[in-house]
Amino acid sequence: MTSPAATRVPPARVSRQRVGRAGILVLVVVAYLVAARLAEVDLAALAAGVPRMAEWAAKAWPPSTQGLDTLLLRAAETVSMALLGTTLALVLAVPTAVLAARNLTPEPWLRMPVRWLLNVFRGTDAFVFAILFVAAVGLGPFAGVLGVGLHTWGSMAKLFAEAIEGLPAGPLEAVATTGASRLKVVSFALLPDALPGLTSVVLYFLEFNIRASTVLGIVGAGGIGQELKSSMDLLNFPRLFTILVVILALVTVVDQLSSRVRARLG
Amino acid sequence: MSGAVTDDLLGVCGLTHAYRGRPALEGVSFAVRPGEVVAVLGASGAGKSTLFRCITRLIEPDGGEVRLHGTDLLRLPRRSLGGARAEIGLIFQQFNLVRRLSARDNVLAGRLAEVPTWRVLARRFDPADEQLALACLDRVGLLAQADQRADRLSGGQQQRVAIARVLAQQSCVILADEPVASLDPAAARQVLDILRDIAREQGIVVLCSLHQVDLVDGFADRVLGLMGGALVLDVPVGAFDAAARTALYEPASKP
C-alpha cells in the first residue's frame, strides 16, 4: 500500500508537466508545417509526376549499350579524380593534423586557428569548390580533383587529429622519458599504433569521394557525371539507365573492396 | 649545495610539492647507494607517485634537490633535461609498451636517445643496438618472444619487456611505480626478482613503489614509508616488523 502513495504526485505538478508536453507537441507540429511550406511540398505535383516517371522508366528499357566504352572511360575518370583528390587531401592533412592534435602540436596557440581553417574547408562542399575551380582552371576532371582535395582535406585532418588524440598517452610518455626527441617519439612510438586508424580514415574518404565524384560532372568537373547530365538534358533514358547501372556497380565494388581492407586492419 | 662527498648515486633532499595549495610532498629526504633496492610504501594518496614524478620532473617540485651523480636535476634547464632523464629508467603499472611493435622494437625504444634520427625514421638500427636489445630480452627471459607483438604478450611478459627497455636505456636508476599492481602473484614475484637481480648485478638503484606489503620480503633492502606526503619511515627491510607495517597503514595515526 505504500507504493501508490509514494508515487502520487501533487496535482499542480502533474498539470504543469502536461502543459509542458502539450507545448512541445504544438511547437513540433508548427515547425513541420512551416518547413513543408518553405520546401513547397506539393502532393498534387507529385501525383502528376509519378506516372511521368513510370513512363520514363518504361522507355528506359532496354538500356542502351551504345558508347559503353566512352562511359567506362568516364567512370575511370571519376575514379582517378577521387584517387588524386584524396591523395591531395592526405598530403595536406598530415601536417595540419599534427598541428591540430592536442597531444602532438608543437605550437599549442596554432591549434585553434588551424581547426577553424579546417572547418572552413570541411564546411564547403566539394561541389562548391568544383564550381569555383571550373571557373578558375576550366572544364574537366582537374577542377574536380582540386574540389575533392580541398573539401576532403578539412574532414580528413579533423579525423586524423581525433584518431591521434585517442591514442593512449602512456607509451608516448614512456618513450619520451628515455630522452628521445619529439620526432623520434612520433615516428617510433606513435605511428605504429596510429597507422591502422589513419589508413581506415583514408580508405573511408577514398570510398566516399568516388561516390561524391560521380555527380561532379554536373557542374562541368568531368567524369561520369558529365554523361549523366547530357543524357538527362537529351531525355535519353536508355542511356541514363546504363549510366546509373555503371555508377551503382562502381560504388558497390569500391565499397566491398574498401570494407574488406578495413576489416583486415586492426 | 652541501658538497659532501658520498658514494650515494641518488640523493633526494627536502623535496616539496603542493597540488593547489595541498601539500603532496613535504620535505622528503633520502639517499640511495648503487645496487640498493628500495621499496616505497604508503597508502593511496600518500605521495608515492608524486615522489616519482617529481624526481623525473614530469611534475615540477616546488622545492628541494634531486641529486644524480651529484648533479641537481632540479637546477638543470629544461632543454638539457633529456640527457639526465635518459639516466633514469621508468617502469609503469600499465607497462606502456607500444602495442603494435614487437618486443624487440619496444626494447630498442630504450636506445632512441642515442640513435641518429635517420636511423629511427628508416628503422635501420646499428647491429650493436640490435644485439643489445636481444641481450636485454634474454636477461628478462623473453628472447624467444622477441618478434611477438607487445599486445600479444601476457601482463607479466609485457612488464618484463618494459624492464628490458630500461636495461637497453642503460640507466643507473630505475623508478618503478606500482610495477606489479596489475599482475598475478607469480608474475609479480618474477618481475620483482628480475628487478632485484639486475640491481645487484649492474649496481643500479631501484626505487619501487608497492601496495602489497608482503612483497617487500626477499625483494627490497630497505623500506621507505610515506604518509600524507611526509617520509615517516626509512629502515632496513629486517627492521620492517609487524608493528611498523600496521603503523604505516593506520589511518588513526594520521594527525
Coordinates of C-alpha atoms in Angstrom, one line a residue:
Chain A
M1 CA 0.0 0.0 0.0
T2 CA 3.0 2.3 0.4
S3 CA 4.0 2.4 -3.3
P4 CA 0.9 4.2 -4.8
A5 CA 1.1 6.8 -2.0
A6 CA 4.8 7.3 -2.6
T7 CA 4.4 7.7 -6.4
R8 CA 1.4 10.0 -6.2
V9 CA 2.4 13.4 -7.4
P10 CA 0.8 16.7 -6.3
P11 CA -1.9 17.8 -8.8
A12 CA -0.2 21.2 -9.5
R13 CA 2.9 19.4 -10.7
V14 CA 1.0 17.0 -13.0
S15 CA -0.8 19.8 -14.8
R16 CA 2.5 21.7 -15.2
Q17 CA 4.1 18.7 -16.8
R18 CA 1.1 18.2 -19.1
V19 CA 1.2 21.8 -20.2
G20 CA 4.9 21.4 -20.9
R21 CA 4.3 18.3 -23.1
A22 CA 1.5 19.9 -25.0
G23 CA 3.6 23.0 -25.6
I24 CA 6.4 20.9 -27.1
L25 CA 3.9 19.0 -29.3
V26 CA 2.5 22.2 -30.6
L27 CA 6.0 23.6 -31.3
V28 CA 7.0 20.4 -33.3
V29 CA 3.8 20.5 -35.4
V30 CA 4.2 24.2 -36.2
A31 CA 7.9 23.6 -37.1
Y32 CA 6.9 20.8 -39.6
L33 CA 4.1 23.0 -41.1
V34 CA 6.5 25.8 -41.6
A35 CA 9.1 23.5 -43.1
A36 CA 6.6 22.0 -45.5
R37 CA 5.5 25.4 -46.6
L38 CA 9.1 26.6 -47.1
A39 CA 10.0 23.4 -49.0
E40 CA 7.0 24.0 -51.3
V41 CA 5.7 20.5 -50.7
D42 CA 3.0 19.9 -53.3
L43 CA 1.3 16.5 -53.3
A44 CA -0.7 17.2 -56.4
A45 CA 2.5 17.8 -58.4
L46 CA 3.9 14.5 -57.0
A47 CA 0.7 12.7 -58.1
A48 CA 1.1 14.2 -61.6
G49 CA 4.8 13.4 -61.7
V50 CA 4.8 9.8 -60.7
P51 CA 3.1 8.5 -63.9
R52 CA 5.5 10.6 -66.0
M53 CA 8.5 8.9 -64.2
A54 CA 6.9 5.5 -64.7
E55 CA 6.7 6.3 -68.4
W56 CA 10.4 7.2 -68.5
A57 CA 11.3 4.1 -66.7
A58 CA 9.3 2.1 -69.3
K59 CA 11.1 4.0 -72.1
A60 CA 14.5 3.2 -70.5
W61 CA 14.1 -0.4 -71.3
P62 CA 16.1 -1.9 -73.0
P63 CA 19.1 0.0 -71.7
S64 CA 21.4 1.4 -74.4
T65 CA 24.8 -0.3 -74.8
Q66 CA 25.9 2.2 -77.4
G67 CA 29.0 4.1 -76.4
L68 CA 29.6 1.9 -73.5
D69 CA 33.4 2.3 -74.0
T70 CA 33.0 6.1 -73.5
L71 CA 31.0 5.5 -70.4
L72 CA 33.7 3.2 -68.9
L73 CA 36.4 5.8 -69.8
R74 CA 34.3 8.4 -67.9
A75 CA 33.9 6.1 -65.0
A76 CA 37.7 5.6 -64.9
E77 CA 38.0 9.4 -65.0
T78 CA 35.7 9.6 -61.9
V79 CA 37.8 7.1 -60.0
S80 CA 41.1 8.9 -61.0
M81 CA 39.5 12.2 -59.8
A82 CA 38.7 10.7 -56.4
L83 CA 42.0 9.0 -56.1
L84 CA 44.1 12.1 -56.8
G85 CA 41.7 14.3 -54.8
T86 CA 42.0 12.0 -51.8
T87 CA 45.8 11.9 -52.2
L88 CA 46.0 15.7 -52.3
A89 CA 43.9 15.8 -49.1
L90 CA 46.2 13.2 -47.5
V91 CA 49.3 15.3 -48.3
L92 CA 47.7 18.4 -46.9
A93 CA 46.1 16.6 -43.9
V94 CA 49.2 15.0 -42.4
P95 CA 51.0 18.2 -41.3
T96 CA 47.8 20.1 -40.4
A97 CA 46.5 17.1 -38.3
V98 CA 49.8 17.2 -36.3
L99 CA 49.2 20.9 -35.6
A100 CA 45.6 20.3 -34.7
A101 CA 46.1 17.3 -32.3
R102 CA 46.2 18.3 -28.7
N103 CA 48.8 15.7 -27.7
L104 CA 51.1 16.4 -30.6
T105 CA 51.0 20.0 -31.6
P106 CA 54.4 21.7 -31.3
E107 CA 52.7 25.1 -31.1
P108 CA 49.5 25.0 -28.9
W109 CA 48.5 28.5 -29.9
L110 CA 48.2 27.4 -33.5
R111 CA 45.8 24.7 -32.7
M112 CA 42.6 26.6 -32.7
P113 CA 43.3 28.7 -35.8
V114 CA 44.2 25.5 -37.7
R115 CA 41.0 23.9 -36.6
W116 CA 39.0 26.9 -37.8
L117 CA 40.7 26.8 -41.1
L118 CA 40.0 23.1 -41.4
N119 CA 36.3 23.7 -40.5
V120 CA 36.1 26.2 -43.4
F121 CA 37.3 23.6 -45.9
R122 CA 35.1 20.9 -44.3
G123 CA 32.1 23.1 -44.3
T124 CA 32.5 23.9 -48.0
D125 CA 31.2 21.1 -50.2
A126 CA 33.3 19.5 -52.9
F127 CA 30.5 20.6 -55.3
V128 CA 31.0 24.3 -54.4
F129 CA 34.8 24.0 -54.7
A130 CA 34.3 22.3 -58.1
I131 CA 32.2 25.2 -59.4
L132 CA 34.9 27.6 -58.3
F133 CA 37.7 25.6 -59.9
V134 CA 35.8 25.0 -63.1
A135 CA 35.7 28.8 -63.4
A136 CA 39.4 29.1 -62.4
V137 CA 41.1 26.2 -64.3
G138 CA 38.5 25.4 -66.8
L139 CA 36.1 22.5 -67.5
G140 CA 37.3 18.9 -66.9
P141 CA 38.2 16.5 -64.1
F142 CA 41.2 18.5 -62.9
A143 CA 38.8 21.0 -61.4
G144 CA 37.1 18.0 -59.7
V145 CA 40.4 16.8 -58.3
L146 CA 41.1 20.2 -56.7
G147 CA 37.5 20.4 -55.3
V148 CA 37.5 16.9 -53.8
G149 CA 41.0 17.5 -52.4
L150 CA 40.3 20.8 -50.6
H151 CA 37.0 19.6 -49.1
T152 CA 38.4 16.3 -48.0
W153 CA 41.5 18.0 -46.5
G154 CA 39.4 19.6 -43.8
S155 CA 37.5 16.4 -42.9
M156 CA 40.4 14.1 -43.1
A157 CA 42.7 16.3 -40.9
K158 CA 40.0 16.5 -38.3
L159 CA 39.5 12.8 -38.2
F160 CA 43.3 12.3 -38.2
A161 CA 43.7 14.6 -35.2
E162 CA 40.9 12.8 -33.4
A163 CA 42.5 9.4 -34.1
I164 CA 45.8 10.7 -32.7
E165 CA 44.2 12.3 -29.7
G166 CA 42.5 9.0 -28.9
L167 CA 45.8 7.1 -28.5
P168 CA 46.9 6.1 -25.0
A169 CA 49.4 8.6 -23.6
G170 CA 51.4 6.1 -21.6
P171 CA 53.6 4.6 -24.3
L172 CA 54.4 8.1 -25.7
E173 CA 55.4 9.3 -22.2
A174 CA 57.4 6.2 -21.6
V175 CA 59.5 6.7 -24.8
A176 CA 59.7 10.4 -24.3
T177 CA 61.2 10.0 -20.8
T178 CA 64.1 7.9 -22.3
G179 CA 65.3 11.3 -23.5
A180 CA 64.3 10.8 -27.2
S181 CA 63.4 13.8 -29.3
R182 CA 59.9 14.5 -30.4
L183 CA 60.3 13.4 -34.0
K184 CA 61.8 10.1 -32.8
V185 CA 58.9 9.6 -30.4
V186 CA 56.3 10.3 -33.0
S187 CA 57.8 8.1 -35.7
F188 CA 58.7 5.2 -33.5
A189 CA 56.1 5.1 -30.7
L190 CA 53.1 6.9 -32.1
L191 CA 52.9 6.0 -35.8
P192 CA 52.8 2.2 -35.3
D193 CA 49.7 2.4 -33.1
A194 CA 48.1 5.2 -35.1
L195 CA 48.6 3.7 -38.6
P196 CA 45.6 1.3 -38.7
G197 CA 43.2 4.1 -37.7
L198 CA 44.7 6.6 -40.1
T199 CA 44.6 4.1 -43.0
S200 CA 41.0 3.4 -42.3
V201 CA 40.2 7.1 -42.4
V202 CA 41.9 7.4 -45.8
L203 CA 40.0 4.4 -47.2
Y204 CA 36.8 5.8 -46.0
F205 CA 37.4 9.1 -47.8
L206 CA 38.5 7.3 -51.0
E207 CA 35.2 5.4 -51.0
F208 CA 33.2 8.5 -50.1
N209 CA 34.9 10.6 -52.8
I210 CA 34.3 8.0 -55.5
R211 CA 30.6 8.3 -54.7
A212 CA 30.8 12.1 -54.5
S213 CA 32.8 12.4 -57.7
T214 CA 30.1 10.6 -59.8
V215 CA 28.0 13.8 -59.7
L216 CA 30.7 16.5 -60.0
G217 CA 30.5 16.3 -63.8
I218 CA 27.1 18.0 -63.5
V219 CA 28.9 21.3 -62.8
G220 CA 31.5 20.5 -65.6
A221 CA 34.2 18.9 -63.5
G222 CA 34.4 15.8 -65.7
G223 CA 33.8 12.1 -65.0
I224 CA 30.7 10.0 -65.5
G225 CA 28.5 12.8 -64.0
Q226 CA 29.1 14.7 -67.3
E227 CA 27.4 11.8 -69.2
L228 CA 24.7 11.7 -66.6
K229 CA 23.9 15.4 -67.2
S230 CA 24.0 15.2 -71.0
S231 CA 21.7 12.2 -71.2
M232 CA 19.3 13.9 -68.8
D233 CA 19.3 17.0 -70.9
L234 CA 18.6 15.0 -74.0
L235 CA 16.0 12.8 -72.2
N236 CA 17.9 9.8 -73.4
F237 CA 16.5 7.3 -70.9
P238 CA 18.0 4.1 -72.1
R239 CA 21.5 5.7 -71.8
L240 CA 20.6 7.2 -68.4
F241 CA 19.7 3.7 -67.2
T242 CA 23.0 2.3 -68.3
I243 CA 24.9 5.2 -66.6
L244 CA 23.1 4.6 -63.3
V245 CA 23.9 0.9 -63.5
V246 CA 27.6 1.7 -64.2
I247 CA 27.6 4.1 -61.2
L248 CA 25.9 1.5 -58.9
A249 CA 28.4 -1.2 -60.0
L250 CA 31.3 1.0 -59.4
V251 CA 30.2 2.2 -56.0
T252 CA 29.4 -1.4 -54.9
V253 CA 32.7 -2.8 -56.0
V254 CA 34.6 0.1 -54.2
D255 CA 32.6 -0.3 -51.0
Q256 CA 33.2 -4.0 -50.9
L257 CA 37.0 -3.7 -51.5
S258 CA 37.3 -0.9 -49.0
S259 CA 35.4 -2.7 -46.3
R260 CA 37.4 -5.8 -46.8
V261 CA 40.7 -4.0 -46.5
R262 CA 39.5 -2.1 -43.4
A263 CA 38.4 -5.3 -41.8
R264 CA 41.9 -6.6 -42.1
L265 CA 43.4 -3.6 -40.3
G266 CA 43.4 -3.9 -36.6
Chain B
M1 CA 74.9 22.8 -2.2
S2 CA 76.3 20.7 0.7
G3 CA 79.1 19.4 -1.4
A4 CA 79.6 16.4 0.9
V5 CA 81.4 13.6 -0.9
T6 CA 79.4 10.4 -0.6
D7 CA 79.1 7.2 -2.6
D8 CA 75.3 7.8 -3.0
L9 CA 74.1 7.6 -6.5
L10 CA 70.7 9.2 -6.0
G11 CA 70.1 11.8 -3.3
V12 CA 66.7 13.5 -2.6
C13 CA 66.8 16.4 -0.2
G14 CA 63.8 18.4 1.1
L15 CA 61.6 17.6 -1.9
T16 CA 58.4 19.5 -1.6
H17 CA 55.3 19.7 -3.8
A18 CA 51.8 21.0 -3.4
Y19 CA 48.7 20.4 -5.5
R20 CA 46.6 23.6 -5.4
G21 CA 47.9 24.5 -2.0
R22 CA 47.5 21.0 -0.6
P23 CA 50.9 19.5 0.3
A24 CA 51.6 16.3 -1.6
L25 CA 55.2 16.0 -0.6
E26 CA 56.6 17.6 2.5
G27 CA 60.4 17.8 2.6
V28 CA 61.2 14.3 1.7
S29 CA 64.9 13.4 2.0
F30 CA 66.8 10.2 1.5
A31 CA 69.9 8.9 -0.4
V32 CA 70.4 5.6 -2.2
R33 CA 73.7 3.7 -2.9
P34 CA 74.4 1.8 -6.2
G35 CA 72.8 -1.6 -6.2
E36 CA 70.4 -0.8 -3.5
V37 CA 66.8 -1.8 -3.8
V38 CA 64.3 0.4 -2.0
A39 CA 60.6 -0.2 -1.6
V40 CA 58.4 2.8 -1.3
L41 CA 55.3 2.1 0.7
G42 CA 52.3 4.0 1.8
A43 CA 48.5 4.2 1.5
S44 CA 46.9 5.5 -1.7
G45 CA 47.5 9.3 -1.9
A46 CA 50.5 9.1 0.4
G47 CA 52.6 10.7 -2.3
K48 CA 54.4 7.7 -3.9
S49 CA 53.5 8.7 -7.5
T50 CA 54.1 12.3 -6.8
L51 CA 57.6 11.5 -5.5
F52 CA 58.5 9.6 -8.7
R53 CA 57.1 12.2 -10.9
C54 CA 59.0 15.0 -9.1
I55 CA 62.3 13.1 -9.4
T56 CA 61.9 12.9 -13.2
R57 CA 60.4 16.4 -13.3
L58 CA 57.3 15.1 -15.1
I59 CA 55.8 17.4 -12.5
E60 CA 57.9 20.3 -11.2
P61 CA 58.6 20.2 -7.5
D62 CA 58.2 23.4 -5.5
G63 CA 61.5 23.0 -3.8
G64 CA 64.3 20.7 -2.8
E65 CA 67.1 18.8 -4.5
V66 CA 67.3 15.7 -6.6
R67 CA 71.0 14.8 -7.0
L68 CA 72.1 12.2 -9.5
H69 CA 75.8 11.6 -9.5
G70 CA 76.0 14.9 -7.5
T71 CA 74.2 17.0 -10.2
D72 CA 71.0 18.6 -9.0
L73 CA 68.3 17.8 -11.7
L74 CA 66.0 20.5 -10.4
R75 CA 68.6 23.2 -11.3
L76 CA 69.0 21.9 -14.9
P77 CA 67.4 24.0 -17.6
R78 CA 64.6 22.1 -19.3
R79 CA 66.4 21.7 -22.6
S80 CA 69.3 19.8 -21.0
L81 CA 67.0 17.6 -19.0
G82 CA 66.7 15.0 -21.8
G83 CA 70.2 13.6 -21.1
A84 CA 69.6 13.4 -17.4
R85 CA 66.3 11.7 -17.9
A86 CA 67.9 9.0 -20.0
E87 CA 69.8 8.0 -16.9
I88 CA 66.5 7.3 -15.1
G89 CA 64.5 4.4 -16.4
L90 CA 60.8 4.3 -15.7
I91 CA 58.6 1.2 -15.2
F92 CA 54.9 1.8 -15.1
Q93 CA 51.9 -0.1 -13.7
Q94 CA 50.4 -0.3 -17.2
F95 CA 53.7 -1.3 -18.9
N96 CA 53.3 1.4 -21.5
L97 CA 54.6 -0.6 -24.4
V98 CA 53.9 0.4 -28.0
R99 CA 51.2 -2.2 -28.6
R100 CA 51.8 -2.9 -32.3
L101 CA 55.5 -3.1 -32.1
S102 CA 57.4 -6.3 -31.5
A103 CA 59.0 -7.0 -28.1
R104 CA 62.4 -6.3 -29.7
D105 CA 61.4 -3.0 -31.2
N106 CA 59.9 -1.9 -27.8
V107 CA 63.3 -2.7 -26.2
L108 CA 65.0 -0.7 -29.0
A109 CA 62.9 2.2 -28.0
G110 CA 65.1 2.4 -25.0
R111 CA 68.0 3.3 -27.3
L112 CA 66.2 6.1 -29.2
A113 CA 68.0 9.0 -27.3
E114 CA 71.4 7.7 -28.6
V115 CA 70.4 6.6 -32.2
P116 CA 70.6 9.1 -35.0
T117 CA 67.3 10.4 -36.2
W118 CA 67.6 9.0 -39.8
R119 CA 68.1 5.5 -38.3
V120 CA 64.9 5.8 -36.3
L121 CA 63.0 7.1 -39.3
A122 CA 64.4 4.4 -41.6
R123 CA 64.0 1.7 -38.9
R124 CA 67.6 0.6 -39.6
F125 CA 69.3 0.2 -36.3
D126 CA 73.0 -0.3 -35.7
P127 CA 73.7 -4.1 -35.3
A128 CA 75.3 -3.3 -31.9
D129 CA 71.9 -1.8 -30.8
E130 CA 70.1 -4.8 -32.2
Q131 CA 72.4 -7.1 -30.3
L132 CA 72.0 -5.2 -27.1
A133 CA 68.2 -5.3 -27.4
L134 CA 68.3 -9.1 -27.8
A135 CA 70.7 -9.4 -24.9
C136 CA 68.3 -7.4 -22.7
L137 CA 65.4 -9.5 -23.8
D138 CA 67.4 -12.6 -22.9
R139 CA 68.2 -11.2 -19.5
V140 CA 64.4 -11.0 -18.7
G141 CA 63.9 -14.5 -20.2
L142 CA 62.0 -13.4 -23.3
L143 CA 64.5 -14.0 -26.1
A144 CA 62.1 -16.5 -27.7
Q145 CA 59.3 -13.8 -27.8
A146 CA 61.5 -11.1 -29.5
D147 CA 59.3 -11.0 -32.6
Q148 CA 56.0 -11.2 -30.9
R149 CA 53.8 -8.1 -30.9
A150 CA 53.7 -6.5 -27.5
D151 CA 49.9 -6.7 -27.2
R152 CA 50.0 -10.5 -27.7
L153 CA 52.2 -11.0 -24.6
S154 CA 50.8 -11.6 -21.1
G155 CA 50.9 -8.9 -18.5
G156 CA 53.9 -10.3 -16.7
Q157 CA 55.8 -10.7 -20.1
Q158 CA 54.9 -7.1 -21.0
Q159 CA 56.3 -5.8 -17.8
R160 CA 59.5 -7.8 -18.4
V161 CA 59.8 -6.3 -21.9
A162 CA 59.4 -2.9 -20.1
I163 CA 62.3 -3.8 -17.8
A164 CA 64.4 -4.9 -20.9
R165 CA 63.6 -1.5 -22.4
V166 CA 65.0 0.2 -19.3
L167 CA 68.1 -2.1 -19.4
A168 CA 68.7 -1.1 -23.1
Q169 CA 68.4 2.5 -22.0
Q170 CA 71.4 1.7 -19.7
S171 CA 70.0 3.9 -16.9
C172 CA 71.7 3.9 -13.5
V173 CA 68.4 4.5 -11.7
I174 CA 65.1 2.6 -12.2
L175 CA 61.9 4.1 -10.8
A176 CA 59.1 1.5 -10.8
D177 CA 55.7 2.9 -10.0
E178 CA 53.5 0.0 -8.8
P179 CA 55.1 -2.3 -11.4
V180 CA 53.2 -5.4 -10.2
A181 CA 49.8 -3.9 -9.2
S182 CA 48.1 -5.5 -12.3
L183 CA 49.9 -8.8 -12.3
D184 CA 49.0 -12.1 -10.7
P185 CA 51.2 -13.2 -7.7
A186 CA 53.5 -15.5 -9.6
A187 CA 54.2 -13.0 -12.4
A188 CA 54.6 -10.2 -9.7
R189 CA 57.2 -12.2 -7.9
Q190 CA 59.1 -13.0 -11.1
V191 CA 59.1 -9.3 -12.1
L192 CA 60.4 -8.2 -8.7
D193 CA 63.1 -10.9 -8.7
I194 CA 64.4 -9.7 -12.0
L195 CA 64.4 -6.0 -10.8
R196 CA 66.4 -7.1 -7.6
D197 CA 68.9 -9.2 -9.6
I198 CA 69.7 -6.5 -12.2
A199 CA 70.2 -4.0 -9.4
R200 CA 72.7 -6.3 -7.7
E201 CA 74.5 -7.3 -11.0
Q202 CA 74.8 -3.8 -12.5
G203 CA 74.9 -1.6 -9.4
I204 CA 71.6 0.1 -10.5
V205 CA 69.4 1.9 -7.9
V206 CA 65.9 0.5 -7.9
L207 CA 63.2 2.6 -6.3
C208 CA 59.9 0.7 -6.4
S209 CA 56.5 1.6 -5.0
L210 CA 54.3 -1.3 -3.9
H211 CA 50.9 -1.5 -2.4
Q212 CA 51.2 -5.1 -1.2
V213 CA 53.5 -5.0 1.9
D214 CA 54.3 -8.7 1.9
L215 CA 56.1 -8.4 -1.5
V216 CA 58.8 -6.4 0.3
D217 CA 60.4 -9.5 1.8
G218 CA 63.0 -11.1 -0.4
F219 CA 62.9 -8.1 -2.7
A220 CA 63.9 -4.8 -1.0
D221 CA 67.0 -4.0 1.0
R222 CA 65.3 -1.0 2.5
V223 CA 61.8 0.4 3.1
L224 CA 60.7 4.0 2.8
G225 CA 57.2 4.8 4.2
L226 CA 55.2 7.8 3.1
M227 CA 52.2 9.1 4.9
G228 CA 50.4 12.3 3.9
G229 CA 53.3 13.3 1.7
A230 CA 55.9 13.0 4.5
L231 CA 58.6 10.4 4.9
V232 CA 57.7 8.7 8.2
L233 CA 59.8 5.5 7.8
D234 CA 63.3 4.7 6.5
V235 CA 64.5 1.3 7.7
P236 CA 66.4 -1.7 6.5
V237 CA 63.9 -4.4 5.5
G238 CA 64.9 -6.5 8.5
A239 CA 63.6 -3.8 10.8
F240 CA 60.3 -3.5 9.0
D241 CA 58.3 -5.5 11.5
A242 CA 54.7 -6.2 12.0
A243 CA 54.3 -3.1 14.2
A244 CA 55.9 -0.8 11.6
R245 CA 53.6 -2.4 8.9
T246 CA 50.5 -1.7 10.8
A247 CA 51.5 1.8 11.8
L248 CA 52.2 2.7 8.1
Y249 CA 48.6 1.9 7.1
E250 CA 46.9 3.1 10.3
P251 CA 44.6 6.0 9.4
A252 CA 44.2 6.9 13.1
S253 CA 47.9 7.8 13.5
K254 CA 47.4 10.5 10.9
P255 CA 47.3 13.9 12.5

